[in-house]
GROMACS .gro file of N, CA, C and O in nm:
model
  364
    1UNK      N    1   3.679   0.735   0.061
    1UNK     CA    2   3.665   0.618  -0.030
    1UNK      C    3   3.781   0.525  -0.019
    1UNK      O    4   3.897   0.570  -0.010
    2UNK      N    5   3.749   0.399  -0.001
    2UNK     CA    6   3.859   0.297   0.005
    2UNK      C    7   3.923   0.279  -0.132
    2UNK      O    8   3.858   0.288  -0.234
    3UNK      N    9   4.047   0.246  -0.132
    3UNK     CA   10   4.118   0.221  -0.254
    3UNK      C   11   4.084   0.088  -0.312
    3UNK      O   12   4.025  -0.001  -0.249
    4UNK      N   13   4.121   0.069  -0.432
    4UNK     CA   14   4.102  -0.061  -0.503
    4UNK      C   15   4.193  -0.165  -0.434
    4UNK      O   16   4.313  -0.149  -0.421
    5UNK      N   17   4.131  -0.273  -0.395
    5UNK     CA   18   4.202  -0.376  -0.322
    5UNK      C   19   4.249  -0.487  -0.419
    5UNK      O   20   4.292  -0.596  -0.372
    6UNK      N   21   4.241  -0.460  -0.545
    6UNK     CA   22   4.297  -0.555  -0.644
    6UNK      C   23   4.208  -0.676  -0.669
    6UNK      O   24   4.247  -0.773  -0.729
    7UNK      N   25   4.084  -0.671  -0.632
    7UNK     CA   26   3.998  -0.790  -0.645
    7UNK      C   27   3.896  -0.770  -0.755
    7UNK      O   28   3.810  -0.855  -0.775
    8UNK      N   29   3.889  -0.654  -0.817
    8UNK     CA   30   3.787  -0.633  -0.917
    8UNK      C   31   3.829  -0.700  -1.049
    8UNK      O   32   3.934  -0.669  -1.107
    9UNK      N   33   3.749  -0.791  -1.096
    9UNK     CA   34   3.781  -0.862  -1.224
    9UNK      C   35   3.755  -0.775  -1.343
    9UNK      O   36   3.678  -0.674  -1.335
   10UNK      N   37   3.813  -0.811  -1.455
   10UNK     CA   38   3.781  -0.740  -1.576
   10UNK      C   39   3.639  -0.784  -1.618
   10UNK      O   40   3.602  -0.908  -1.605
   11UNK      N   41   3.561  -0.696  -1.664
   11UNK     CA   42   3.416  -0.725  -1.697
   11UNK      C   43   3.415  -0.782  -1.838
   11UNK      O   44   3.470  -0.727  -1.930
   12UNK      N   45   3.347  -0.895  -1.855
   12UNK     CA   46   3.322  -0.956  -1.984
   12UNK      C   47   3.200  -0.885  -2.047
   12UNK      O   48   3.093  -0.895  -1.993
   13UNK      N   49   3.227  -0.818  -2.155
   13UNK     CA   50   3.123  -0.740  -2.220
   13UNK      C   51   3.007  -0.829  -2.270
   13UNK      O   52   2.898  -0.783  -2.301
   14UNK      N   53   3.031  -0.959  -2.288
   14UNK     CA   54   2.930  -1.049  -2.333
   14UNK      C   55   2.828  -1.090  -2.225
   14UNK      O   56   2.726  -1.143  -2.253
   15UNK      N   57   2.865  -1.059  -2.100
   15UNK     CA   58   2.787  -1.098  -1.986
   15UNK      C   59   2.709  -0.973  -1.933
   15UNK      O   60   2.754  -0.867  -1.949
   16UNK      N   61   2.604  -0.995  -1.859
   16UNK     CA   62   2.529  -0.886  -1.805
   16UNK      C   63   2.566  -0.844  -1.666
   16UNK      O   64   2.655  -0.895  -1.601
   17UNK      N   65   2.495  -0.742  -1.618
   17UNK     CA   66   2.518  -0.686  -1.485
   17UNK      C   67   2.494  -0.784  -1.376
   17UNK      O   68   2.560  -0.774  -1.269
   18UNK      N   69   2.413  -0.884  -1.398
   18UNK     CA   70   2.385  -0.982  -1.292
   18UNK      C   71   2.512  -1.059  -1.256
   18UNK      O   72   2.521  -1.102  -1.144
   19UNK      N   73   2.608  -1.061  -1.343
   19UNK     CA   74   2.735  -1.129  -1.308
   19UNK      C   75   2.825  -1.058  -1.212
   19UNK      O   76   2.909  -1.114  -1.150
   20UNK      N   77   2.793  -0.923  -1.191
   20UNK     CA   78   2.882  -0.848  -1.104
   20UNK      C   79   2.795  -0.784  -0.988
   20UNK      O   80   2.851  -0.697  -0.915
   21UNK      N   81   2.676  -0.833  -0.976
   21UNK     CA   82   2.588  -0.776  -0.870
   21UNK      C   83   2.643  -0.781  -0.731
   21UNK      O   84   2.647  -0.688  -0.657
   22UNK      N   85   2.707  -0.897  -0.696
   22UNK     CA   86   2.761  -0.908  -0.559
   22UNK      C   87   2.885  -0.816  -0.549
   22UNK      O   88   2.913  -0.755  -0.443
   23UNK      N   89   2.964  -0.800  -0.649
   23UNK     CA   90   3.073  -0.703  -0.647
   23UNK      C   91   3.025  -0.564  -0.627
   23UNK      O   92   3.088  -0.481  -0.557
   24UNK      N   93   2.915  -0.528  -0.693
   24UNK     CA   94   2.858  -0.395  -0.685
   24UNK      C   95   2.815  -0.371  -0.535
   24UNK      O   96   2.841  -0.268  -0.480
   25UNK      N   97   2.748  -0.475  -0.476
   25UNK     CA   98   2.707  -0.462  -0.336
   25UNK      C   99   2.823  -0.445  -0.249
   25UNK      O  100   2.816  -0.362  -0.152
   26UNK      N  101   2.929  -0.521  -0.268
   26UNK     CA  102   3.049  -0.510  -0.186
   26UNK      C  103   3.113  -0.368  -0.198
   26UNK      O  104   3.150  -0.307  -0.103
   27UNK      N  105   3.120  -0.321  -0.322
   27UNK     CA  106   3.176  -0.183  -0.345
   27UNK      C  107   3.091  -0.080  -0.273
   27UNK      O  108   3.145   0.008  -0.214
   28UNK      N  109   2.959  -0.089  -0.281
   28UNK     CA  110   2.872   0.006  -0.216
   28UNK      C  111   2.896   0.000  -0.062
   28UNK      O  112   2.902   0.107  -0.001
   29UNK      N  113   2.911  -0.114  -0.008
   29UNK     CA  114   2.940  -0.128   0.134
   29UNK      C  115   3.072  -0.056   0.174
   29UNK      O  116   3.080   0.007   0.281
   30UNK      N  117   3.170  -0.068   0.089
   30UNK     CA  118   3.296   0.006   0.109
   30UNK      C  119   3.281   0.156   0.104
   30UNK      O  120   3.364   0.227   0.162
   31UNK      N  121   3.177   0.205   0.037
   31UNK     CA  122   3.152   0.347   0.036
   31UNK      C  123   3.055   0.391   0.145
   31UNK      O  124   3.017   0.509   0.159
   32UNK      N  125   3.017   0.297   0.235
   32UNK     CA  126   2.933   0.330   0.346
   32UNK      C  127   2.787   0.319   0.318
   32UNK      O  128   2.704   0.367   0.394
   33UNK      N  129   2.753   0.260   0.207
   33UNK     CA  130   2.615   0.252   0.162
   33UNK      C  131   2.563   0.112   0.202
   33UNK      O  132   2.630   0.008   0.178
   34UNK      N  133   2.449   0.110   0.268
   34UNK     CA  134   2.381  -0.017   0.300
   34UNK      C  135   2.296  -0.050   0.175
   34UNK      O  136   2.218   0.028   0.122
   35UNK      N  137   2.311  -0.180   0.126
   35UNK     CA  138   2.244  -0.216   0.002
   35UNK      C  139   2.210  -0.359   0.008
   35UNK      O  140   2.272  -0.443   0.077
   36UNK      N  141   2.103  -0.391  -0.063
   36UNK     CA  142   2.060  -0.531  -0.077
   36UNK      C  143   1.980  -0.551  -0.206
   36UNK      O  144   1.925  -0.457  -0.262
   37UNK      N  145   1.976  -0.678  -0.242
   37UNK     CA  146   1.886  -0.717  -0.359
   37UNK      C  147   1.815  -0.838  -0.311
   37UNK      O  148   1.868  -0.925  -0.234
   38UNK      N  149   1.686  -0.844  -0.350
   38UNK     CA  150   1.603  -0.958  -0.308
   38UNK      C  151   1.506  -0.996  -0.421
   38UNK      O  152   1.481  -0.913  -0.510
   39UNK      N  153   1.449  -1.114  -0.409
   39UNK     CA  154   1.353  -1.164  -0.500
   39UNK      C  155   1.231  -1.202  -0.418
   39UNK      O  156   1.247  -1.277  -0.320
   40UNK      N  157   1.119  -1.157  -0.452
   40UNK     CA  158   0.992  -1.181  -0.378
   40UNK      C  159   0.908  -1.287  -0.453
   40UNK      O  160   0.858  -1.254  -0.561
   41UNK      N  161   0.894  -1.402  -0.401
   41UNK     CA  162   0.821  -1.511  -0.465
   41UNK      C  163   0.673  -1.475  -0.483
   41UNK      O  164   0.613  -1.516  -0.583
   42UNK      N  165   0.616  -1.400  -0.389
   42UNK     CA  166   0.470  -1.364  -0.404
   42UNK      C  167   0.455  -1.272  -0.520
   42UNK      O  168   0.359  -1.288  -0.593
   43UNK      N  169   0.541  -1.176  -0.539
   43UNK     CA  170   0.529  -1.085  -0.652
   43UNK      C  171   0.556  -1.165  -0.783
   43UNK      O  172   0.492  -1.135  -0.885
   44UNK      N  173   0.647  -1.259  -0.781
   44UNK     CA  174   0.676  -1.342  -0.899
   44UNK      C  175   0.552  -1.417  -0.935
   44UNK      O  176   0.512  -1.420  -1.052
   45UNK      N  177   0.475  -1.480  -0.834
   45UNK     CA  178   0.357  -1.554  -0.862
   45UNK      C  179   0.248  -1.464  -0.916
   45UNK      O  180   0.158  -1.509  -0.991
   46UNK      N  181   0.249  -1.342  -0.878
   46UNK     CA  182   0.149  -1.242  -0.928
   46UNK      C  183   0.189  -1.174  -1.059
   46UNK      O  184   0.122  -1.086  -1.108
   47UNK      N  185   0.297  -1.225  -1.117
   47UNK     CA  186   0.348  -1.167  -1.244
   47UNK      C  187   0.388  -1.021  -1.231
   47UNK      O  188   0.371  -0.947  -1.321
   48UNK      N  189   0.433  -0.985  -1.112
   48UNK     CA  190   0.472  -0.845  -1.082
   48UNK      C  191   0.628  -0.847  -1.085
   48UNK      O  192   0.693  -0.956  -1.071
   49UNK      N  193   0.695  -0.731  -1.102
   49UNK     CA  194   0.840  -0.727  -1.084
   49UNK      C  195   0.886  -0.780  -0.954
   49UNK      O  196   0.854  -0.724  -0.847
   50UNK      N  197   0.955  -0.892  -0.954
   50UNK     CA  198   0.989  -0.962  -0.832
   50UNK      C  199   1.124  -0.924  -0.774
   50UNK      O  200   1.154  -0.950  -0.659
   51UNK      N  201   1.214  -0.863  -0.853
   51UNK     CA  202   1.344  -0.823  -0.804
   51UNK      C  203   1.341  -0.686  -0.749
   51UNK      O  204   1.292  -0.594  -0.812
   52UNK      N  205   1.403  -0.666  -0.635
   52UNK     CA  206   1.412  -0.535  -0.571
   52UNK      C  207   1.554  -0.505  -0.525
   52UNK      O  208   1.613  -0.591  -0.459
   53UNK      N  209   1.608  -0.387  -0.559
   53UNK     CA  210   1.735  -0.339  -0.505
   53UNK      C  211   1.697  -0.221  -0.415
   53UNK      O  212   1.614  -0.130  -0.458
   54UNK      N  213   1.759  -0.215  -0.300
   54UNK     CA  214   1.740  -0.104  -0.206
   54UNK      C  215   1.872  -0.058  -0.152
   54UNK      O  216   1.959  -0.144  -0.128
   55UNK      N  217   1.890   0.075  -0.132
   55UNK     CA  218   2.016   0.127  -0.083
   55UNK      C  219   1.990   0.254   0.000
   55UNK      O  220   1.895   0.329  -0.030
   56UNK      N  221   2.070   0.275   0.101
   56UNK     CA  222   2.060   0.396   0.185
   56UNK      C  223   2.192   0.418   0.255
   56UNK      O  224   2.276   0.333   0.267
   57UNK      N  225   2.207   0.537   0.308
   57UNK     CA  226   2.317   0.581   0.389
   57UNK      C  227   2.440   0.615   0.307
   57UNK      O  228   2.437   0.633   0.183
   58UNK      N  229   2.549   0.635   0.378
   58UNK     CA  230   2.672   0.682   0.308
   58UNK      C  231   2.649   0.815   0.240
   58UNK      O  232   2.588   0.899   0.288
   59UNK      N  233   2.702   0.822   0.121
   59UNK     CA  234   2.685   0.945   0.039
   59UNK      C  235   2.548   0.969  -0.024
   59UNK      O  236   2.516   1.074  -0.085
   60UNK      N  237   2.457   0.872  -0.004
   60UNK     CA  238   2.321   0.888  -0.056
   60UNK      C  239   2.240   0.976   0.034
   60UNK      O  240   2.227   0.950   0.155
   61UNK      N  241   2.191   1.089  -0.014
   61UNK     CA  242   2.112   1.181   0.066
   61UNK      C  243   1.977   1.118   0.110
   61UNK      O  244   1.931   1.149   0.217
   62UNK      N  245   1.926   1.036   0.023
   62UNK     CA  246   1.797   0.969   0.051
   62UNK      C  247   1.808   0.820   0.012
   62UNK      O  248   1.882   0.786  -0.079
   63UNK      N  249   1.732   0.739   0.078
   63UNK     CA  250   1.725   0.597   0.039
   63UNK      C  251   1.666   0.587  -0.104
   63UNK      O  252   1.598   0.672  -0.153
   64UNK      N  253   1.700   0.479  -0.172
   64UNK     CA  254   1.649   0.455  -0.307
   64UNK      C  255   1.608   0.309  -0.322
   64UNK      O  256   1.660   0.224  -0.252
   65UNK      N  257   1.524   0.281  -0.418
   65UNK     CA  258   1.472   0.151  -0.453
   65UNK      C  259   1.460   0.140  -0.605
   65UNK      O  260   1.419   0.240  -0.669
   66UNK      N  261   1.485   0.019  -0.649
   66UNK     CA  262   1.465  -0.011  -0.793
   66UNK      C  263   1.404  -0.149  -0.808
   66UNK      O  264   1.445  -0.241  -0.733
   67UNK      N  265   1.304  -0.166  -0.893
   67UNK     CA  266   1.241  -0.295  -0.907
   67UNK      C  267   1.257  -0.334  -1.054
   67UNK      O  268   1.271  -0.254  -1.145
   68UNK      N  269   1.248  -0.466  -1.076
   68UNK     CA  270   1.254  -0.517  -1.217
   68UNK      C  271   1.206  -0.662  -1.224
   68UNK      O  272   1.192  -0.729  -1.122
   69UNK      N  273   1.163  -0.700  -1.343
   69UNK     CA  274   1.118  -0.836  -1.361
   69UNK      C  275   1.233  -0.941  -1.367
   69UNK      O  276   1.211  -1.053  -1.333
   70UNK      N  277   1.355  -0.890  -1.397
   70UNK     CA  278   1.472  -0.977  -1.399
   70UNK      C  279   1.575  -0.907  -1.315
   70UNK      O  280   1.573  -0.785  -1.292
   71UNK      N  281   1.679  -0.983  -1.268
   71UNK     CA  282   1.786  -0.920  -1.192
   71UNK      C  283   1.861  -0.814  -1.280
   71UNK      O  284   1.902  -0.710  -1.232
   72UNK      N  285   1.877  -0.845  -1.409
   72UNK     CA  286   1.941  -0.755  -1.499
   72UNK      C  287   1.864  -0.623  -1.510
   72UNK      O  288   1.922  -0.516  -1.497
   73UNK      N  289   1.735  -0.630  -1.524
   73UNK     CA  290   1.649  -0.510  -1.537
   73UNK      C  291   1.660  -0.430  -1.404
   73UNK      O  292   1.673  -0.311  -1.406
   74UNK      N  293   1.648  -0.499  -1.294
   74UNK     CA  294   1.649  -0.433  -1.164
   74UNK      C  295   1.781  -0.359  -1.142
   74UNK      O  296   1.786  -0.244  -1.102
   75UNK      N  297   1.893  -0.430  -1.167
   75UNK     CA  298   2.025  -0.371  -1.139
   75UNK      C  299   2.056  -0.261  -1.244
   75UNK      O  300   2.130  -0.166  -1.204
   76UNK      N  301   2.009  -0.272  -1.366
   76UNK     CA  302   2.030  -0.160  -1.460
   76UNK      C  303   1.961  -0.034  -1.415
   76UNK      O  304   2.023   0.071  -1.423
   77UNK      N  305   1.841  -0.044  -1.367
   77UNK     CA  306   1.772   0.075  -1.317
   77UNK      C  307   1.842   0.125  -1.190
   77UNK      O  308   1.862   0.245  -1.172
   78UNK      N  309   1.882   0.035  -1.099
   78UNK     CA  310   1.950   0.072  -0.984
   78UNK      C  311   2.079   0.145  -1.010
   78UNK      O  312   2.109   0.255  -0.949
   79UNK      N  313   2.158   0.096  -1.104
   79UNK     CA  314   2.290   0.158  -1.140
   79UNK      C  315   2.268   0.300  -1.194
   79UNK      O  316   2.336   0.397  -1.161
   80UNK      N  317   2.164   0.313  -1.277
   80UNK     CA  318   2.130   0.446  -1.330
   80UNK      C  319   2.090   0.547  -1.218
   80UNK      O  320   2.133   0.660  -1.216
   81UNK      N  321   2.012   0.497  -1.126
   81UNK     CA  322   1.969   0.583  -1.014
   81UNK      C  323   2.084   0.619  -0.921
   81UNK      O  324   2.097   0.724  -0.867
   82UNK      N  325   2.175   0.518  -0.897
   82UNK     CA  326   2.296   0.549  -0.815
   82UNK      C  327   2.381   0.652  -0.878
   82UNK      O  328   2.428   0.746  -0.816
   83UNK      N  329   2.399   0.638  -1.011
   83UNK     CA  330   2.483   0.737  -1.083
   83UNK      C  331   2.415   0.872  -1.080
   83UNK      O  332   2.479   0.982  -1.067
   84UNK      N  333   2.279   0.882  -1.098
   84UNK     CA  334   2.212   1.003  -1.090
   84UNK      C  335   2.223   1.068  -0.948
   84UNK      O  336   2.213   1.193  -0.933
   85UNK      N  337   2.243   0.988  -0.844
   85UNK     CA  338   2.261   1.035  -0.709
   85UNK      C  339   2.409   1.071  -0.674
   85UNK      O  340   2.440   1.114  -0.562
   86UNK      N  341   2.498   1.061  -0.777
   86UNK     CA  342   2.629   1.105  -0.761
   86UNK      C  343   2.733   0.997  -0.727
   86UNK      O  344   2.850   1.021  -0.701
   87UNK      N  345   2.691   0.867  -0.725
   87UNK     CA  346   2.782   0.758  -0.703
   87UNK      C  347   2.830   0.705  -0.833
   87UNK      O  348   2.753   0.654  -0.909
   88UNK      N  349   2.960   0.710  -0.856
   88UNK     CA  350   3.016   0.654  -0.980
   88UNK      C  351   3.052   0.512  -0.960
   88UNK      O  352   3.168   0.479  -0.935
   89UNK      N  353   2.956   0.425  -0.978
   89UNK     CA  354   2.979   0.279  -0.956
   89UNK      C  355   3.071   0.233  -1.071
   89UNK      O  356   3.036   0.255  -1.190
   90UNK      N  357   3.177   0.167  -1.037
   90UNK     CA  358   3.279   0.131  -1.141
   90UNK      C  359   3.242   0.011  -1.219
   90UNK      O  360   3.334  -0.066  -1.257
   91UNK      N  361   3.121  -0.016  -1.250
   91UNK     CA  362   3.081  -0.134  -1.333
   91UNK      C  363   2.985  -0.094  -1.438
   91UNK      O  364   2.913   0.003  -1.425
   0.00000   0.00000   0.00000
């Protein structure tokens, strides 16, 4: 695991996880995890959950995916699943 490089900001409790999503992706990359978040316009038009988070590799034994109607919902589910997989995401 790489050490803290001093770039992690203090989290504002009034703001949601969507404000630190890019920092989470960067942290995951430092752990050897391939990760992405995307928004699918076709699913949005169909009123389906349009946000998708996907991760694989590194300490994850299996790839994982989380979907949500908002980026906050998607990332909340993703963080819970990452923690269940043994990754202590610092956000």
